[in-house]
Coordinates of C-alpha atoms and ligand atoms in Angstrom, one line a residue:
M1 CA 83.6 18.2 22.2
Q2 CA 86.9 17.6 20.4
L3 CA 86.5 17.2 16.6
R4 CA 88.7 15.5 14.1
F5 CA 88.0 15.0 10.4
R6 CA 89.7 12.9 7.9
L7 CA 88.9 12.8 4.2
E8 CA 90.5 11.0 1.2
A9 CA 90.0 12.6 -2.3
G10 CA 91.0 11.9 -5.7
L11 CA 91.4 15.1 -7.9
R12 CA 90.8 13.9 -11.5
F13 CA 92.3 16.2 -14.1
S14 CA 91.8 16.3 -17.9
A15 CA 95.4 15.1 -18.6
P16 CA 98.0 13.0 -17.0
F17 CA 100.5 14.5 -14.7
T18 CA 103.9 15.2 -16.3
P19 CA 107.1 15.3 -14.1
E20 CA 106.9 19.1 -14.3
A21 CA 103.2 19.3 -13.4
E22 CA 103.8 16.8 -10.4
L23 CA 106.8 18.9 -9.4
A24 CA 104.3 22.1 -9.4
A25 CA 101.6 20.2 -7.4
R26 CA 104.0 19.2 -4.6
A27 CA 105.1 22.7 -4.2
L28 CA 101.5 23.7 -4.1
I29 CA 100.8 21.1 -1.3
D30 CA 103.6 22.2 0.7
E31 CA 102.7 25.8 0.5
A32 CA 98.9 25.0 1.1
N33 CA 99.9 23.4 4.5
R34 CA 102.1 26.3 5.4
V35 CA 99.9 29.4 4.4
L36 CA 96.8 28.6 2.6
F37 CA 95.1 26.4 5.2
M38 CA 96.3 28.9 8.1
R39 CA 94.1 31.7 6.6
G40 CA 91.6 32.9 9.0
V41 CA 92.8 30.6 11.8
P42 CA 92.9 32.6 15.0
K43 CA 96.2 33.0 16.7
G44 CA 97.0 30.6 19.4
V45 CA 95.3 27.7 17.8
D46 CA 97.2 24.5 17.9
Q47 CA 98.7 23.5 14.5
A48 CA 97.1 20.0 14.9
D49 CA 93.7 21.5 15.0
V50 CA 94.1 23.1 11.7
G51 CA 93.5 21.3 8.3
R52 CA 96.3 20.0 6.3
I53 CA 97.3 17.6 3.7
T54 CA 98.9 14.6 5.3
G55 CA 100.7 11.5 4.2
T56 CA 102.3 11.1 0.8
P57 CA 100.4 12.4 -2.1
E58 CA 99.9 9.8 -4.9
F59 CA 100.1 10.7 -8.6
R60 CA 98.3 8.1 -10.8
E61 CA 97.9 9.0 -14.3
N62 CA 95.7 12.1 -14.2
V63 CA 94.5 11.5 -10.7
L64 CA 96.0 13.2 -7.5
L65 CA 95.1 11.2 -4.4
L66 CA 95.4 13.2 -1.3
T67 CA 94.4 13.0 2.4
F68 CA 93.2 15.9 4.5
E69 CA 93.0 15.9 8.2
S70 CA 91.9 18.5 10.5
G71 CA 90.6 19.5 14.0
A72 CA 87.9 22.3 14.2
Y73 CA 89.8 24.9 12.0
T74 CA 89.9 24.6 8.2
R75 CA 88.1 21.5 8.3
A76 CA 89.2 18.8 6.0
H77 CA 86.6 19.5 3.4
D78 CA 87.2 23.2 3.5
A79 CA 90.8 22.6 3.1
L80 CA 90.0 20.3 0.1
F81 CA 88.1 23.2 -1.7
R82 CA 90.7 25.8 -0.8
F83 CA 93.1 23.6 -2.3
R84 CA 91.1 22.9 -5.5
K85 CA 90.9 26.6 -6.0
Q86 CA 94.5 27.1 -5.7
V87 CA 95.5 24.2 -7.8
A88 CA 93.2 25.0 -10.9
P89 CA 95.3 28.1 -12.1
T90 CA 98.7 26.5 -11.5
L91 CA 98.2 23.2 -13.3
G92 CA 96.0 25.1 -15.9
K93 CA 99.5 26.3 -17.0
F94 CA 100.2 22.6 -17.9
R95 CA 96.9 22.4 -19.8
M96 CA 95.3 20.3 -17.0
G97 CA 91.8 21.2 -16.0
I98 CA 90.2 19.6 -12.8
R99 CA 87.3 17.3 -14.1
E100 CA 86.0 15.9 -10.8
I101 CA 86.5 15.2 -7.2
D102 CA 86.0 11.7 -6.1
V103 CA 85.5 11.4 -2.3
G104 CA 86.8 8.3 -0.7
A105 CA 86.6 7.5 2.9
Y106 CA 85.4 10.5 5.1
T107 CA 85.4 10.1 8.8
I108 CA 84.5 12.2 11.8
S109 CA 85.6 11.7 15.3
M110 CA 84.0 13.5 18.2
K111 CA 85.7 13.1 21.7
G112 CA 84.0 14.4 24.8
D113 CA 81.2 13.5 27.4
F114 CA 78.6 11.2 26.1
P115 CA 75.4 10.6 28.3
E116 CA 75.6 6.9 29.5
D117 CA 72.7 5.8 27.2
F118 CA 73.5 7.7 24.4
R119 CA 72.6 6.1 21.0
V120 CA 73.9 7.3 17.8
P121 CA 70.8 8.7 15.8
N122 CA 69.9 7.2 12.4
L123 CA 71.2 10.0 10.1
P124 CA 71.8 10.4 6.4
F125 CA 75.2 10.0 4.9
I126 CA 76.4 8.0 7.9
T127 CA 77.1 4.5 7.0
G128 CA 79.0 3.5 10.3
S129 CA 79.5 4.6 13.7
V130 CA 81.4 3.3 16.8
L131 CA 81.3 4.9 20.2
S132 CA 84.1 3.8 22.6
D133 CA 86.0 5.4 25.2
G134 CA 84.2 8.6 25.0
T135 CA 85.0 9.0 21.3
L136 CA 82.3 8.7 18.6
T137 CA 83.6 7.7 15.2
L138 CA 81.4 8.4 12.2
S139 CA 81.9 7.1 8.7
L140 CA 80.3 9.1 6.0
T141 CA 79.5 8.3 2.3
V142 CA 79.4 11.7 0.5
S143 CA 80.0 13.3 -2.8
A144 CA 82.0 16.4 -3.3
A145 CA 78.7 18.3 -3.8
D146 CA 77.7 17.0 -0.3
L147 CA 80.8 18.4 1.1
E148 CA 80.2 21.8 -0.6
N149 CA 76.7 21.6 0.8
R150 CA 78.5 21.4 4.4
I151 CA 76.9 18.1 5.3
P152 CA 79.8 17.2 7.8
D153 CA 79.2 20.4 9.7
R154 CA 75.6 20.0 9.8
L155 CA 75.9 16.3 10.9
V156 CA 78.3 17.5 13.8
R157 CA 76.0 20.2 15.1
L158 CA 73.0 17.8 14.9
V159 CA 74.8 15.2 16.8
E160 CA 75.9 17.8 19.5
E161 CA 72.4 19.0 19.7
K162 CA 71.3 15.4 20.4
I163 CA 73.9 15.0 23.0
E164 CA 72.8 18.1 24.7
A165 CA 69.3 17.0 24.5
A166 CA 70.0 13.5 26.1
T167 CA 72.1 15.3 28.7
Y168 CA 69.5 17.9 29.7
G169 CA 66.6 15.8 28.6
G170 CA 64.2 16.9 31.4
K171 CA 64.8 20.7 30.8
S172 CA 61.3 22.4 30.7
E173 CA 60.3 25.4 28.8
H174 CA 61.4 28.8 30.1
W175 CA 58.7 30.8 32.1
E176 CA 59.3 34.1 33.8
L177 CA 56.4 36.2 35.2
V178 CA 56.1 39.8 33.8
F179 CA 52.9 41.2 34.9
E180 CA 50.0 40.1 37.1
S181 CA 46.6 41.8 37.3
G182 CA 45.7 40.7 40.6
K183 CA 42.2 39.3 41.5
K184 CA 39.2 40.2 39.4
P185 CA 35.4 39.5 40.4
R186 CA 34.7 35.9 39.6
H187 CA 31.1 34.8 39.0
F188 CA 31.7 31.2 38.0
T189 CA 33.4 28.1 39.0
E190 CA 32.3 25.7 36.2
D191 CA 34.0 24.3 33.3
P192 CA 33.0 26.7 30.6
T193 CA 33.0 24.0 27.7
A194 CA 30.7 21.8 29.8
A195 CA 28.4 24.8 30.4
M196 CA 28.3 25.7 26.9
V197 CA 27.5 22.1 25.9
E198 CA 24.7 22.2 28.4
R199 CA 23.2 25.3 27.0
G200 CA 23.6 24.1 23.4
W201 CA 26.0 26.8 22.5
I202 CA 28.5 24.3 21.1
K203 CA 28.7 20.8 20.2
H204 CA 31.6 18.3 19.6
A205 CA 32.2 17.8 16.0
P206 CA 33.0 14.2 14.6
A207 CA 36.8 14.9 14.2
R208 CA 39.4 14.9 17.0
G209 CA 39.5 18.1 19.0
Q210 CA 36.9 19.8 16.8
W211 CA 33.9 21.7 17.6
I212 CA 30.7 23.1 15.9
F213 CA 30.1 26.6 17.4
G214 CA 26.3 27.5 17.6
P215 CA 25.3 31.4 17.2
Q216 CA 25.7 31.9 20.9
A217 CA 29.4 31.1 20.8
V218 CA 29.9 32.8 17.5
Q219 CA 28.4 35.9 19.0
L220 CA 31.4 35.9 21.5
F221 CA 33.8 35.2 18.7
R222 CA 32.6 38.2 16.7
A223 CA 32.4 40.5 19.8
F224 CA 35.9 39.7 20.8
E225 CA 37.0 40.3 17.1
Q226 CA 35.2 43.6 17.1
I227 CA 37.1 44.6 20.4
V228 CA 40.4 43.4 18.7
V229 CA 39.8 45.8 15.7
D230 CA 38.3 48.8 17.6
E231 CA 40.9 48.8 20.3
I232 CA 43.9 47.3 19.0
I233 CA 44.7 46.4 15.4
G234 CA 42.5 49.4 14.1
P235 CA 44.1 52.3 16.2
L236 CA 47.7 50.8 15.6
G237 CA 47.1 50.7 11.9
F238 CA 47.0 47.1 10.9
S239 CA 45.3 46.2 7.5
E240 CA 43.7 42.9 6.8
M241 CA 45.2 40.4 4.5
V242 CA 44.3 36.8 3.8
F243 CA 47.0 34.0 4.3
P244 CA 46.9 30.6 2.7
K245 CA 45.7 27.8 4.9
M246 CA 47.4 25.0 3.1
V247 CA 51.0 25.1 3.8
P248 CA 53.6 23.6 1.4
W249 CA 56.9 22.3 2.5
E250 CA 58.8 25.0 0.9
V251 CA 57.3 27.6 3.4
W252 CA 58.2 25.2 6.4
M253 CA 61.8 24.8 5.2
R254 CA 62.2 28.6 5.4
S255 CA 60.3 29.1 8.5
G256 CA 62.2 26.3 10.4
H257 CA 59.1 24.3 11.0
A258 CA 60.6 21.4 8.9
K259 CA 63.0 21.0 11.8
G260 CA 60.6 19.7 14.1
V261 CA 56.8 20.0 13.8
Y262 CA 56.1 16.5 12.3
P263 CA 54.2 14.9 15.4
E264 CA 51.7 17.8 15.2
I265 CA 51.0 18.4 11.4
Y266 CA 47.7 17.6 9.7
Y267 CA 49.2 16.3 6.6
I268 CA 47.8 17.0 3.1
C269 CA 47.7 14.7 0.2
T270 CA 46.4 15.3 -3.4
P271 CA 44.8 12.6 -5.8
K272 CA 47.2 11.0 -8.1
T273 CA 44.8 12.1 -10.9
R274 CA 41.6 14.1 -11.4
D275 CA 40.2 11.4 -13.7
A276 CA 36.9 10.3 -12.5
S277 CA 37.2 6.8 -13.9
Y278 CA 40.3 6.3 -11.7
W279 CA 38.2 7.0 -8.7
E280 CA 35.1 5.1 -9.8
D281 CA 35.7 1.8 -7.9
I282 CA 36.6 3.8 -4.8
A283 CA 33.1 5.5 -5.0
D284 CA 31.3 2.1 -5.8
Y285 CA 33.2 0.5 -2.9
F286 CA 31.1 2.9 -0.7
K287 CA 28.0 2.6 -2.4
V288 CA 28.0 -1.1 -1.9
T289 CA 29.5 -1.5 1.6
G290 CA 28.8 1.8 3.2
E291 CA 32.3 2.2 4.2
V292 CA 35.0 4.4 2.7
W293 CA 37.9 2.3 1.3
I294 CA 40.6 4.1 3.2
E295 CA 43.4 1.5 2.4
E296 CA 43.0 1.6 -1.3
I297 CA 42.7 5.6 -1.2
R298 CA 46.2 5.6 0.3
N299 CA 47.5 4.0 -2.8
R300 CA 45.8 6.6 -5.1
I301 CA 47.2 9.8 -3.4
D302 CA 50.4 11.9 -3.7
G303 CA 52.2 13.8 -1.1
P304 CA 51.9 14.8 1.5
I305 CA 52.6 18.1 -0.2
G306 CA 52.6 19.9 3.1
G307 CA 50.2 20.4 5.9
M308 CA 47.3 22.6 7.2
C309 CA 48.0 26.0 8.6
Y310 CA 49.9 25.6 11.8
A311 CA 51.4 28.7 13.1
Q312 CA 49.3 31.0 10.9
C313 CA 52.1 33.6 10.1
P314 CA 54.6 31.6 7.9
P315 CA 52.4 31.3 4.8
F316 CA 52.4 35.2 4.7
W317 CA 56.1 35.4 3.9
P318 CA 56.3 34.4 0.3
F319 CA 54.4 37.6 -0.2
V320 CA 57.5 39.5 0.5
Q321 CA 60.1 36.8 -0.1
G322 CA 63.2 38.0 -2.2
E323 CA 62.1 41.5 -2.0
T324 CA 63.7 44.8 -0.8
L325 CA 61.3 47.0 1.1
A326 CA 61.2 50.9 0.6
N327 CA 61.9 52.7 3.8
D328 CA 58.7 54.7 3.7
C329 CA 56.4 51.6 3.6
L330 CA 57.6 50.6 7.0
P331 CA 56.7 49.4 9.4
I332 CA 54.4 46.8 7.7
R333 CA 51.3 46.1 9.8
V334 CA 48.9 43.3 8.7
F335 CA 46.5 40.8 10.4
D336 CA 44.8 37.6 9.1
R337 CA 41.8 36.0 10.4
S338 CA 40.6 34.0 7.4
G339 CA 40.7 30.5 8.7
T340 CA 41.6 27.8 11.0
S341 CA 44.8 26.5 12.3
H342 CA 45.4 22.8 12.9
R343 CA 47.3 20.8 15.3
Y344 CA 47.5 17.2 16.1
E345 CA 47.5 17.6 19.8
S346 CA 48.8 15.2 22.5
G347 CA 46.4 13.5 24.8
G348 CA 45.9 16.8 26.5
I349 CA 42.9 17.8 24.4
H350 CA 40.3 19.6 26.8
G351 CA 37.0 21.2 26.1
I352 CA 37.5 24.3 23.8
E353 CA 40.7 25.3 25.3
R354 CA 43.0 22.7 23.7
V355 CA 41.8 21.6 20.2
D356 CA 43.0 20.4 16.9
E357 CA 41.1 23.0 15.0
F358 CA 41.1 26.5 16.2
H359 CA 40.5 30.1 15.2
R360 CA 42.8 33.0 15.7
I361 CA 43.6 36.5 14.6
E362 CA 47.2 36.5 13.7
V363 CA 48.8 39.8 13.9
L364 CA 52.0 40.4 12.1
W365 CA 54.5 43.3 11.7
L366 CA 57.9 44.0 10.1
G367 CA 60.3 46.9 9.9
T368 CA 63.6 47.8 11.5
A369 CA 64.4 46.5 14.7
E370 CA 63.4 49.6 16.6
Q371 CA 60.0 49.9 14.7
T372 CA 59.4 46.2 15.4
V373 CA 60.0 46.5 19.1
E374 CA 58.1 49.6 19.4
I375 CA 54.9 47.9 17.9
A376 CA 55.2 45.0 20.3
D377 CA 55.4 47.6 23.2
R378 CA 52.3 49.4 21.9
L379 CA 50.4 46.2 21.4
H380 CA 51.1 45.1 25.0
E381 CA 49.7 48.5 26.1
A382 CA 46.6 48.0 24.1
Y383 CA 46.1 44.5 25.3
T384 CA 46.5 45.6 28.9
H385 CA 43.7 48.2 28.5
V386 CA 41.5 45.6 26.9
F387 CA 42.0 42.9 29.5
E388 CA 42.0 45.4 32.3
N389 CA 39.0 47.8 31.4
I390 CA 36.9 45.9 28.9
L391 CA 37.1 42.1 29.5
E392 CA 38.0 42.7 33.2
L393 CA 39.9 39.7 33.2
E394 CA 42.2 38.1 36.1
W395 CA 45.4 37.6 33.9
R396 CA 49.1 37.7 33.8
S397 CA 51.9 37.7 31.2
A398 CA 55.3 36.0 31.2
Q399 CA 58.3 35.7 29.2
V400 CA 58.5 32.1 27.7
T401 CA 60.4 30.0 25.3
P402 CA 60.1 31.8 21.9
W403 CA 57.4 30.1 19.9
F404 CA 59.5 29.7 17.0
M405 CA 62.1 27.6 19.0
A406 CA 59.3 25.7 20.6
Q407 CA 57.8 24.8 17.1
E408 CA 61.3 23.7 15.9
G409 CA 61.4 21.2 18.7
M410 CA 63.9 23.0 20.9
V411 CA 63.4 23.5 24.7
G412 CA 64.9 25.9 27.2
D413 CA 65.2 29.7 27.3
Q414 CA 65.8 32.2 24.6
A415 CA 69.5 32.5 25.2
A416 CA 69.5 29.2 23.6
C417 CA 68.6 30.9 20.3
G418 CA 71.6 33.2 20.6
C419 CA 69.1 36.1 20.0
G420 CA 69.1 39.6 21.6
E421 CA 67.4 40.6 24.8
R422 CA 64.1 41.8 23.2
I423 CA 63.5 38.8 21.1
G424 CA 61.2 36.3 22.4
T425 CA 57.6 35.5 23.2
T426 CA 55.3 36.8 25.8
D427 CA 52.4 34.6 26.7
Y428 CA 49.3 36.1 28.1
E429 CA 47.5 33.8 30.6
A430 CA 44.1 33.9 32.2
F431 CA 43.0 32.2 35.5
L432 CA 40.5 29.4 35.2
P433 CA 38.6 29.3 38.5
Y434 CA 37.2 25.8 37.7
S435 CA 40.5 24.0 37.5
E436 CA 42.7 26.7 39.4
S437 CA 45.1 26.8 36.5
W438 CA 46.4 29.4 34.1
L439 CA 45.4 29.3 30.3
E440 CA 47.6 30.8 27.7
F441 CA 45.1 32.7 25.5
Q442 CA 47.4 34.8 23.3
N443 CA 51.0 35.7 22.7
V444 CA 53.2 38.6 21.5
S445 CA 56.5 37.9 19.8
I446 CA 59.4 39.6 18.7
N447 CA 60.9 37.2 16.2
G448 CA 64.1 39.3 15.4
D449 CA 65.6 38.8 11.9
K450 CA 64.6 35.1 11.8
Y451 CA 61.7 35.4 9.2
P452 CA 63.3 38.1 7.1
K453 CA 66.4 36.1 6.9
G454 CA 64.6 32.8 6.2
F455 CA 62.5 34.4 3.2
N456 CA 65.3 36.7 2.2
V457 CA 63.7 40.0 2.9
K458 CA 65.7 43.3 3.0
I459 CA 65.2 47.0 3.7
Q460 CA 66.2 49.8 1.4
S461 CA 68.2 51.6 4.0
G462 CA 70.3 48.4 4.6
A463 CA 69.1 48.3 8.3
E464 CA 68.4 44.7 9.5
C465 CA 64.9 43.7 8.9
W466 CA 63.0 42.3 12.1
S467 CA 59.5 41.1 12.5
G468 CA 57.0 40.3 15.1
C469 CA 53.7 38.4 15.4
S470 CA 50.8 38.0 18.0
G471 CA 48.4 35.1 17.9
I472 CA 44.9 35.9 19.4
G473 CA 43.2 32.8 20.1
L474 CA 39.2 33.1 20.0
E475 CA 38.4 29.8 21.5
R476 CA 41.0 30.7 24.3
W477 CA 39.5 34.1 24.9
T478 CA 36.2 32.6 25.1
A479 CA 37.2 30.0 27.5
A480 CA 39.1 32.4 29.7
F481 CA 36.2 35.1 29.8
L482 CA 33.4 32.6 30.4
A483 CA 35.3 30.6 33.0
Q484 CA 35.8 33.8 35.1
K485 CA 32.4 35.6 34.2
G486 CA 30.1 32.8 33.6
L487 CA 27.4 32.4 30.9
D488 CA 24.8 34.8 32.0
Y489 CA 25.2 37.8 30.0
E490 CA 23.6 40.1 32.7
K491 CA 26.7 39.5 34.7
W492 CA 29.3 40.2 32.0
P493 CA 31.2 43.6 31.9
E494 CA 28.9 46.2 30.2
K495 CA 30.7 46.9 27.1
V496 CA 31.2 43.0 26.2
A497 CA 27.5 42.3 27.1
K498 CA 26.5 45.2 24.8
L499 CA 28.7 44.0 21.9
V500 CA 27.6 40.2 22.3
G501 CA 23.9 40.8 22.7
E502 CA 21.7 38.2 24.2
P503 CA 22.7 34.8 23.2
K504 CA 20.5 33.7 20.5
N505 CA 19.0 30.2 20.6
L506 CA 18.0 28.9 17.1
F507 CA 17.7 25.1 17.9
T508 CA 15.0 23.3 19.8
F509 CA 15.8 19.6 19.9
L510 CA 12.8 17.3 20.8
Ligands
LIG601 N1 52.6 32.3 15.2 C1 52.6 32.4 16.5 C2 52.3 31.0 17.0 O1 52.1 30.1 16.4 C3 51.5 33.3 16.9 O2 50.3 33.0 16.6 O3 52.2 31.1 18.2
ZN602 ZN1 53.0 34.2 14.2

């Protein structure tokens, strides 16, 4: 993509230009074009691609009107701010201080290959756009503060991303087999959810993708948790924490979820006031009609202030945000099992395997890159032992699109995140005989410096801080296990049967 930036700006000073000041300013412009704007530009770059002040500068009372033009190097707005920095001390000698910068017309043109049906997205700051002959011209309305905030650069990157997405639209998620357990004894070919419903172990709850788990199902959940504690997170030295389950925007802004998670959020709103009299008619409406007055409730709430727990680990990070961690407390190893995660799933809701409300143990660790990678490796070993020798599952693992990319709405392989070889997500999948398909039932990820960077966490030694996480889905473990082993506990692998005990039935419905 060939880029051009053009910007008109008025630099307003505290006093009118004297002939001497004008002369000094002209000399400065000349010098900036020759030297200042060339700084940091790689050798061999075409002069026309580098920012410069073009046209004739205009001096009007205490305002200096300039036009900046550039290609991809020392972009017009960068040139403007470099010039401002340079001009201040020089004109200071004439008792002229910079008061303000008024930004006039700002245009970006992008020349390259556009997919046939490319439509310019609706983006903030863009007040006009024309696409013709392979050149997209964008007119921006921006302030100097917006330019300092690098709005034009962000717009360009975003448009490029959209072009790429439109070009490779059908590109699917990355998936590459790592390990396969081979066949294991199967005792069952039914859908485990239907079988559990039939035996009264679970019932569908009133909300979308939500279940009520009876004692029998919870016996399994707790046995699995016990296995995870005894065999995996206990021996590897993880300590329990409680992460919040209401996630405010500020967390998702730093975690990257604010880039793309909107279609799947369960949003959270708060009452405009705690005052009971403000809500009395809403309550009365229900008392009289038997209906909840939802339409009116919408007018009486604020927010959304955020959403319900989605990925489970992001709300941990404010605990370490802005801190420098002592070398000897690393690697930090924690886990959370204090509540549900919520996702507004697509039509694919199925049984307890794909739900809007689910239960998961989230394992999280951080330290140096070496420590982070080593813990991931040890987790892989511990998981393998559990699936092979305790649950006796038919399972496999695969390298997939990192979850943090997928959740930001990006597809493709991990190379697209520009991250190193070891960074990424490994999915663990179990075979479901009833549907002859594979179910992802947990993952392990090395997330590189993404989270420490996003939440500004450092290490005493100055080494780069990395983190990893692993989500263990209890519904998914249950579905995988029951789909292969059935619901008769006599047929289960011994250790599991012993831990779960005989499923207890409390309810007799007449
Ligand atoms: N946070 C990771 C995810 O959402 C692991 O649970 O997939
Ligand atoms: Zn996580």
